[in-house]
JSON list of C-alpha atoms in Angstrom, two decimals:
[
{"chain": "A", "resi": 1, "resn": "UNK", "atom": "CA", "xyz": [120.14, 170.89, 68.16]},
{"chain": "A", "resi": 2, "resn": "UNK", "atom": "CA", "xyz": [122.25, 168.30, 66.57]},
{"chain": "A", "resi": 3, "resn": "UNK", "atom": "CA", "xyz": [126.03, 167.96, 66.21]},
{"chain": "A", "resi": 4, "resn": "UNK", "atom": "CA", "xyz": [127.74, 167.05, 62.98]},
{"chain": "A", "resi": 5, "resn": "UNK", "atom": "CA", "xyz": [131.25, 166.26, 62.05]},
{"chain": "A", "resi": 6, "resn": "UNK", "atom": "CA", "xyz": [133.35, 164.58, 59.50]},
{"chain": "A", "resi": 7, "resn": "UNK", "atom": "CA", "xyz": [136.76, 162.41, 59.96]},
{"chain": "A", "resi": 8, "resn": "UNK", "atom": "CA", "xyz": [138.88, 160.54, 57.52]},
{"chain": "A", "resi": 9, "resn": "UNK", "atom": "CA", "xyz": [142.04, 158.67, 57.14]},
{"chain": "A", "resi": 10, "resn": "UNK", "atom": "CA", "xyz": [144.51, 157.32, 54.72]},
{"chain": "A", "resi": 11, "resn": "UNK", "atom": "CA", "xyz": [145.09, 153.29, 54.85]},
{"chain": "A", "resi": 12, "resn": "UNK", "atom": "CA", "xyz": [147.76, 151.08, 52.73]},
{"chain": "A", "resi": 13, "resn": "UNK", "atom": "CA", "xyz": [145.03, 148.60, 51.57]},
{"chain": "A", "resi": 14, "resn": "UNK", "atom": "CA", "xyz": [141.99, 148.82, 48.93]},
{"chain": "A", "resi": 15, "resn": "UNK", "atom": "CA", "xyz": [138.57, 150.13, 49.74]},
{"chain": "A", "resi": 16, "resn": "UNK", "atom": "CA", "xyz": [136.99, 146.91, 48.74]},
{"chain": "A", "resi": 17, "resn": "UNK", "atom": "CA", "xyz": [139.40, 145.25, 51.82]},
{"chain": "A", "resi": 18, "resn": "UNK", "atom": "CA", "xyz": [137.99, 147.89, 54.33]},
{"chain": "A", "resi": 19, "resn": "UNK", "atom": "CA", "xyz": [134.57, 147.91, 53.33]},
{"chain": "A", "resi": 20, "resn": "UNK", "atom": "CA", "xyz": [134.66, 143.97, 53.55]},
{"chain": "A", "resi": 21, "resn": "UNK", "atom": "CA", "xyz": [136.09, 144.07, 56.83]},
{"chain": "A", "resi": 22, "resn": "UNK", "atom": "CA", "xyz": [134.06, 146.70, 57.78]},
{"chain": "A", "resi": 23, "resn": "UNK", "atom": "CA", "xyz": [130.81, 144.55, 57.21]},
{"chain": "A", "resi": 24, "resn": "UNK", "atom": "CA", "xyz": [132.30, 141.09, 58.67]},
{"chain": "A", "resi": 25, "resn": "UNK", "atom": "CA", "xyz": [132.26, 140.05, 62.33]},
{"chain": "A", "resi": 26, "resn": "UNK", "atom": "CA", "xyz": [135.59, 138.80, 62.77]},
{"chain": "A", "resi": 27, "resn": "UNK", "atom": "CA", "xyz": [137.54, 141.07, 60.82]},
{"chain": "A", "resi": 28, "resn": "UNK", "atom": "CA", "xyz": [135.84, 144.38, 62.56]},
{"chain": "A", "resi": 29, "resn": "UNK", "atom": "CA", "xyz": [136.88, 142.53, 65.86]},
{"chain": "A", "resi": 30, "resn": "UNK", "atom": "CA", "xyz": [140.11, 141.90, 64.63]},
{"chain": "A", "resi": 31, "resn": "UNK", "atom": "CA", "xyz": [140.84, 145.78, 63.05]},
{"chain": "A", "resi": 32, "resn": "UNK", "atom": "CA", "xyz": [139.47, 147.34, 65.94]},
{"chain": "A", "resi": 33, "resn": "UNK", "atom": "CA", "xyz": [139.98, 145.33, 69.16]},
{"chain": "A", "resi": 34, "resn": "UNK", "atom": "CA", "xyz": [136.43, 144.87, 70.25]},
{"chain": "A", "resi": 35, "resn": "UNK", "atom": "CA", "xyz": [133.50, 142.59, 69.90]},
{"chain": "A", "resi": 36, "resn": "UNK", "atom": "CA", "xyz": [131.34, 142.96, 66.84]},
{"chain": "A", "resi": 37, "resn": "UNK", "atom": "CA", "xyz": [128.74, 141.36, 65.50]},
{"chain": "A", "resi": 38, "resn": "UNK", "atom": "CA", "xyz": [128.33, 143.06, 61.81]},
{"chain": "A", "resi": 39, "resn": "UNK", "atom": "CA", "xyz": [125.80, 141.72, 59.14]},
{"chain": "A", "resi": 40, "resn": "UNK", "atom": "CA", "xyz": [126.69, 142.45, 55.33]},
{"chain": "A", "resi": 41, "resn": "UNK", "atom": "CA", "xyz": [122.95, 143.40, 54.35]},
{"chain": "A", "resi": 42, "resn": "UNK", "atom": "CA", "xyz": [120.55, 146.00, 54.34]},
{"chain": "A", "resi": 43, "resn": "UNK", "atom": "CA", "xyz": [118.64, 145.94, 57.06]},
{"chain": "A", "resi": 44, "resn": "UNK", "atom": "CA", "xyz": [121.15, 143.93, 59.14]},
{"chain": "A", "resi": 45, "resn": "UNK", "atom": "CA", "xyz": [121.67, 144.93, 62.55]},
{"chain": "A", "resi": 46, "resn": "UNK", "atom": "CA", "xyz": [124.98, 145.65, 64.05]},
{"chain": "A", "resi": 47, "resn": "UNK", "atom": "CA", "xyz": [126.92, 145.79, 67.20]},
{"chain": "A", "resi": 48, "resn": "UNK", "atom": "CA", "xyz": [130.28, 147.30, 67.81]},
{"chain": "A", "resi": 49, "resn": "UNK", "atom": "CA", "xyz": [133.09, 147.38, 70.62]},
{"chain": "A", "resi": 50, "resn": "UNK", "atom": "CA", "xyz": [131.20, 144.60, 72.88]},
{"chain": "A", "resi": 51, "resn": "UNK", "atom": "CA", "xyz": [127.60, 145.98, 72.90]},
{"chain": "A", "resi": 52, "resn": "UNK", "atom": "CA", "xyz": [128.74, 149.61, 73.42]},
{"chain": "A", "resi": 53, "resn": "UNK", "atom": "CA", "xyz": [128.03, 150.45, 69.76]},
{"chain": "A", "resi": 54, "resn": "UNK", "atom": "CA", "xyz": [124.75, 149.50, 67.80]},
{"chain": "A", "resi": 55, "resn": "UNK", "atom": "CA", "xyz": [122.79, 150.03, 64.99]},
{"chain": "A", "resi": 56, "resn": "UNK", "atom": "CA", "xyz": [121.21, 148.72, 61.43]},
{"chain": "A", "resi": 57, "resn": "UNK", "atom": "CA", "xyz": [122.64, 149.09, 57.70]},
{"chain": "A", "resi": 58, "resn": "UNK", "atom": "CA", "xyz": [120.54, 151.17, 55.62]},
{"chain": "A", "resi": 59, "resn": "UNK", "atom": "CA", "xyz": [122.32, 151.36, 52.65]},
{"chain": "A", "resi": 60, "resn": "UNK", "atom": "CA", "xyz": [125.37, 149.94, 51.11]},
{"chain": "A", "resi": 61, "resn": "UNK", "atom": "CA", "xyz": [127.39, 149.89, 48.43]},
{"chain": "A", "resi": 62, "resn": "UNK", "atom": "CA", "xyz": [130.11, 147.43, 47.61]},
{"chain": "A", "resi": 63, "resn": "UNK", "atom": "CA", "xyz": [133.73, 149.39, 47.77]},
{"chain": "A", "resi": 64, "resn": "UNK", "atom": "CA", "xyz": [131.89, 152.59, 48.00]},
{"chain": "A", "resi": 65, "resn": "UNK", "atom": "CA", "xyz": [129.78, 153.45, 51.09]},
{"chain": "A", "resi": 66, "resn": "UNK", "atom": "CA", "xyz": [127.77, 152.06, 54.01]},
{"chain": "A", "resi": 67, "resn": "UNK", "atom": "CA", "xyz": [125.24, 154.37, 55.70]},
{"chain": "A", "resi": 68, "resn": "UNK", "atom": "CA", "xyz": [124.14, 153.25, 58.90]},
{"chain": "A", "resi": 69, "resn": "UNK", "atom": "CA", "xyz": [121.78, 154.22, 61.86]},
{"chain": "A", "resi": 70, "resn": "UNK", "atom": "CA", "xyz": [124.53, 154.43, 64.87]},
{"chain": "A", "resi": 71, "resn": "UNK", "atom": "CA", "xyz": [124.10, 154.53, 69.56]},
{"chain": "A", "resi": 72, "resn": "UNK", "atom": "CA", "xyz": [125.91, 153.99, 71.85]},
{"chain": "A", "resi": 73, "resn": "UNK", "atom": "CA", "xyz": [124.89, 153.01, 75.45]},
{"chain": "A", "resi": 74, "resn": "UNK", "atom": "CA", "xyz": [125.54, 156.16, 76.58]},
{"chain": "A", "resi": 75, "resn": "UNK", "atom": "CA", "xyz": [122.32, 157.89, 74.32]},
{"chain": "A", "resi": 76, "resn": "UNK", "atom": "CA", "xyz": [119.32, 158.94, 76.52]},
{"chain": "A", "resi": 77, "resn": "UNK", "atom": "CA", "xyz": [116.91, 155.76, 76.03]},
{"chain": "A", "resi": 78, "resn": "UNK", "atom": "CA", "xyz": [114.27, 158.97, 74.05]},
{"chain": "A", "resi": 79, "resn": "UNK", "atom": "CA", "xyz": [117.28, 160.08, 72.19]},
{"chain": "A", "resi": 80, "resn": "UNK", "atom": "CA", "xyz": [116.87, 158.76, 68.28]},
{"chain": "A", "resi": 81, "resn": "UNK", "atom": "CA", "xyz": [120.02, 156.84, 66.74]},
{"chain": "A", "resi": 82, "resn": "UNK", "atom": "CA", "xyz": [122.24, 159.17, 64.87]},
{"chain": "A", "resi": 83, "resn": "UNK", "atom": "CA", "xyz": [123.31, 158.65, 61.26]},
{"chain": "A", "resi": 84, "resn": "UNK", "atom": "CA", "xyz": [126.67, 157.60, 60.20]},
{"chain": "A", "resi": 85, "resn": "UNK", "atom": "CA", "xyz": [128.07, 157.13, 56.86]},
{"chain": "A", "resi": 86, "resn": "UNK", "atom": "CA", "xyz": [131.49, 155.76, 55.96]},
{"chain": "A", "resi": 87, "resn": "UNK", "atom": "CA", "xyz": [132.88, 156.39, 52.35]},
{"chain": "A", "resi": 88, "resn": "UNK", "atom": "CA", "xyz": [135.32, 154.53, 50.98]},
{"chain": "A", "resi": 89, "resn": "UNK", "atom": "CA", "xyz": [137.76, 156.19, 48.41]},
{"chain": "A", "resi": 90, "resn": "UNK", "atom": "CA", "xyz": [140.52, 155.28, 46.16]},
{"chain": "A", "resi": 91, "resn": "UNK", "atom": "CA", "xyz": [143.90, 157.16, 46.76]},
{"chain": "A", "resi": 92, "resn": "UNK", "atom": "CA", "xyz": [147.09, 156.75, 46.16]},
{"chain": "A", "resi": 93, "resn": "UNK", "atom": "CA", "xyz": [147.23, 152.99, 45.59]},
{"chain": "A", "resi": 94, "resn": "UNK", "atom": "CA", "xyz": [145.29, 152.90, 49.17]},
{"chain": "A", "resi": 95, "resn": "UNK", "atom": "CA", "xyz": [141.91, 154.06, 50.10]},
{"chain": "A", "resi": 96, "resn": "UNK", "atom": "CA", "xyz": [140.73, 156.80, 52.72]},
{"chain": "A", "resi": 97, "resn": "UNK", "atom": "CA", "xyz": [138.15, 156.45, 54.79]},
{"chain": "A", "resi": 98, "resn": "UNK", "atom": "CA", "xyz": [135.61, 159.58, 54.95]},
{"chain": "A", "resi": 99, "resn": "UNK", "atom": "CA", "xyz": [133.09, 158.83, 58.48]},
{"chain": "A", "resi": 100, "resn": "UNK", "atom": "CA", "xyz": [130.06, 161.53, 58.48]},
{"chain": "A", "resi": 101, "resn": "UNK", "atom": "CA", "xyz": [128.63, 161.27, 61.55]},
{"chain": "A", "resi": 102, "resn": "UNK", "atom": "CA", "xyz": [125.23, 163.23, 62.00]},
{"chain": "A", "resi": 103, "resn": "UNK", "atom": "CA", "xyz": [122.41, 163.88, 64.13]},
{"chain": "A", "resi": 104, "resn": "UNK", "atom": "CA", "xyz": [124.68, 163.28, 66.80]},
{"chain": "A", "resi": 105, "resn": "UNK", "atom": "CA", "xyz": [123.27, 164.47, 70.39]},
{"chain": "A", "resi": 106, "resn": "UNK", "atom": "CA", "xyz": [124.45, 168.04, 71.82]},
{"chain": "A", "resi": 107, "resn": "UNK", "atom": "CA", "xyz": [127.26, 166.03, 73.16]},
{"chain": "A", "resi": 108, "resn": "UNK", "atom": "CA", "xyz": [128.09, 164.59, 70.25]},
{"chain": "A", "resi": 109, "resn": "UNK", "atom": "CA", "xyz": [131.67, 165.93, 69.67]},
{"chain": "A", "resi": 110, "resn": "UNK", "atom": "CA", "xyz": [133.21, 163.64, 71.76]},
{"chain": "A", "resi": 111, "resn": "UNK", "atom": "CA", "xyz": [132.60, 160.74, 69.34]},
{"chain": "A", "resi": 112, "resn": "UNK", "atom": "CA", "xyz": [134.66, 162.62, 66.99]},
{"chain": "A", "resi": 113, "resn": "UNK", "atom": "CA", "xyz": [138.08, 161.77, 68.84]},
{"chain": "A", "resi": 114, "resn": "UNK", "atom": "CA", "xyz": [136.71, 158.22, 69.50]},
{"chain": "A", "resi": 115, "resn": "UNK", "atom": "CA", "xyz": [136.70, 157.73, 65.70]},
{"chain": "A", "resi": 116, "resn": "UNK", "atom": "CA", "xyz": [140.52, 158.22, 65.45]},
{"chain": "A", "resi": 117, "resn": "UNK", "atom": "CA", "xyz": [141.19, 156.45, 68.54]},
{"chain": "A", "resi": 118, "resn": "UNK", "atom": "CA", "xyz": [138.96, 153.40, 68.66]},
{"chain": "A", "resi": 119, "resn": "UNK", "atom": "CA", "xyz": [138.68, 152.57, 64.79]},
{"chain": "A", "resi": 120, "resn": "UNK", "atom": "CA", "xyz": [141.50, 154.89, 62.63]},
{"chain": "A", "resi": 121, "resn": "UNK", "atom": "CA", "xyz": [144.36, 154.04, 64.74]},
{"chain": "A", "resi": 122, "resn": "UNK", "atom": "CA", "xyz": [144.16, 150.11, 65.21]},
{"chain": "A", "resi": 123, "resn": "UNK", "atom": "CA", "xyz": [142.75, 149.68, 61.72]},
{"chain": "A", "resi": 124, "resn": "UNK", "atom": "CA", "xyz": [145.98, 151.51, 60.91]},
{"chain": "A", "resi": 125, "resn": "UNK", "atom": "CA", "xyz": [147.93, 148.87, 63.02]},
{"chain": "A", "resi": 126, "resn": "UNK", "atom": "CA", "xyz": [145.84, 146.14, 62.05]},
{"chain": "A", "resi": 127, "resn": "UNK", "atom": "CA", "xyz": [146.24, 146.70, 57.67]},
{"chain": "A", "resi": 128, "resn": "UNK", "atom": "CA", "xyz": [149.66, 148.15, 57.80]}
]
């Protein structure tokens, strides 16, 4: 069985500006606190939060979406990558960010607070 969950939040800035910084090595590092090494095409392979978080783009969209495969260290070695995809919205002069996260392990839920804590929270600090 797989776990699934969605998780969003409201920022002061555009969704071009977080989708930019989303897909750029310094400023992920800088909005979120940890390492990343981010690549801005499809195919590109990722890591996140100093190796803890990796991956490859699969498909992106400028402004609009990026849909990723998505591990962590902590995935059994025969466990397949999940999927995440991060929308990108206009609203209210800002943008929200919409993360569905998917074929998560049966422990999955737990990445569901990380979301808020490790990305939402100092990207709010960070843009605001």
């Amino acid at each position: 069985m797989s776990v699934k969950f969605d998780v969003s939040e409201e920022f002061g800035v555009s969704p071009t500006i977080l989708y930019r910084a989303w897909l750029d090595s310094n400023e992920h590092s800088s909005m979120t606190g940890g390492t990343a090494i981010v690549s801005s095409e499809v195919g590109g392979e990722f890591s996140a939060w100093d190796g803890y978080i990796s991956g490859k783009n699969i498909e992106l969209k400028e402004g609009k979406k990026i849909l990723q495969t998505w591990r962590t260290t902590e995935f059994d070695s025969d466990t397949p990558d999940s999927s995440l995809c991060i929308f990108f919205e206009s609203k209210d002069g800002g943008a929200r960010v919409i993360i569905c996260h998917d074929h998560l392990p049966e422990d999955g839920m737990r990445y569901k607070q990380g979301w808020v804590d490790y990305y939402f929270e100092p990207m709010k600090a960070y843009f605001e």
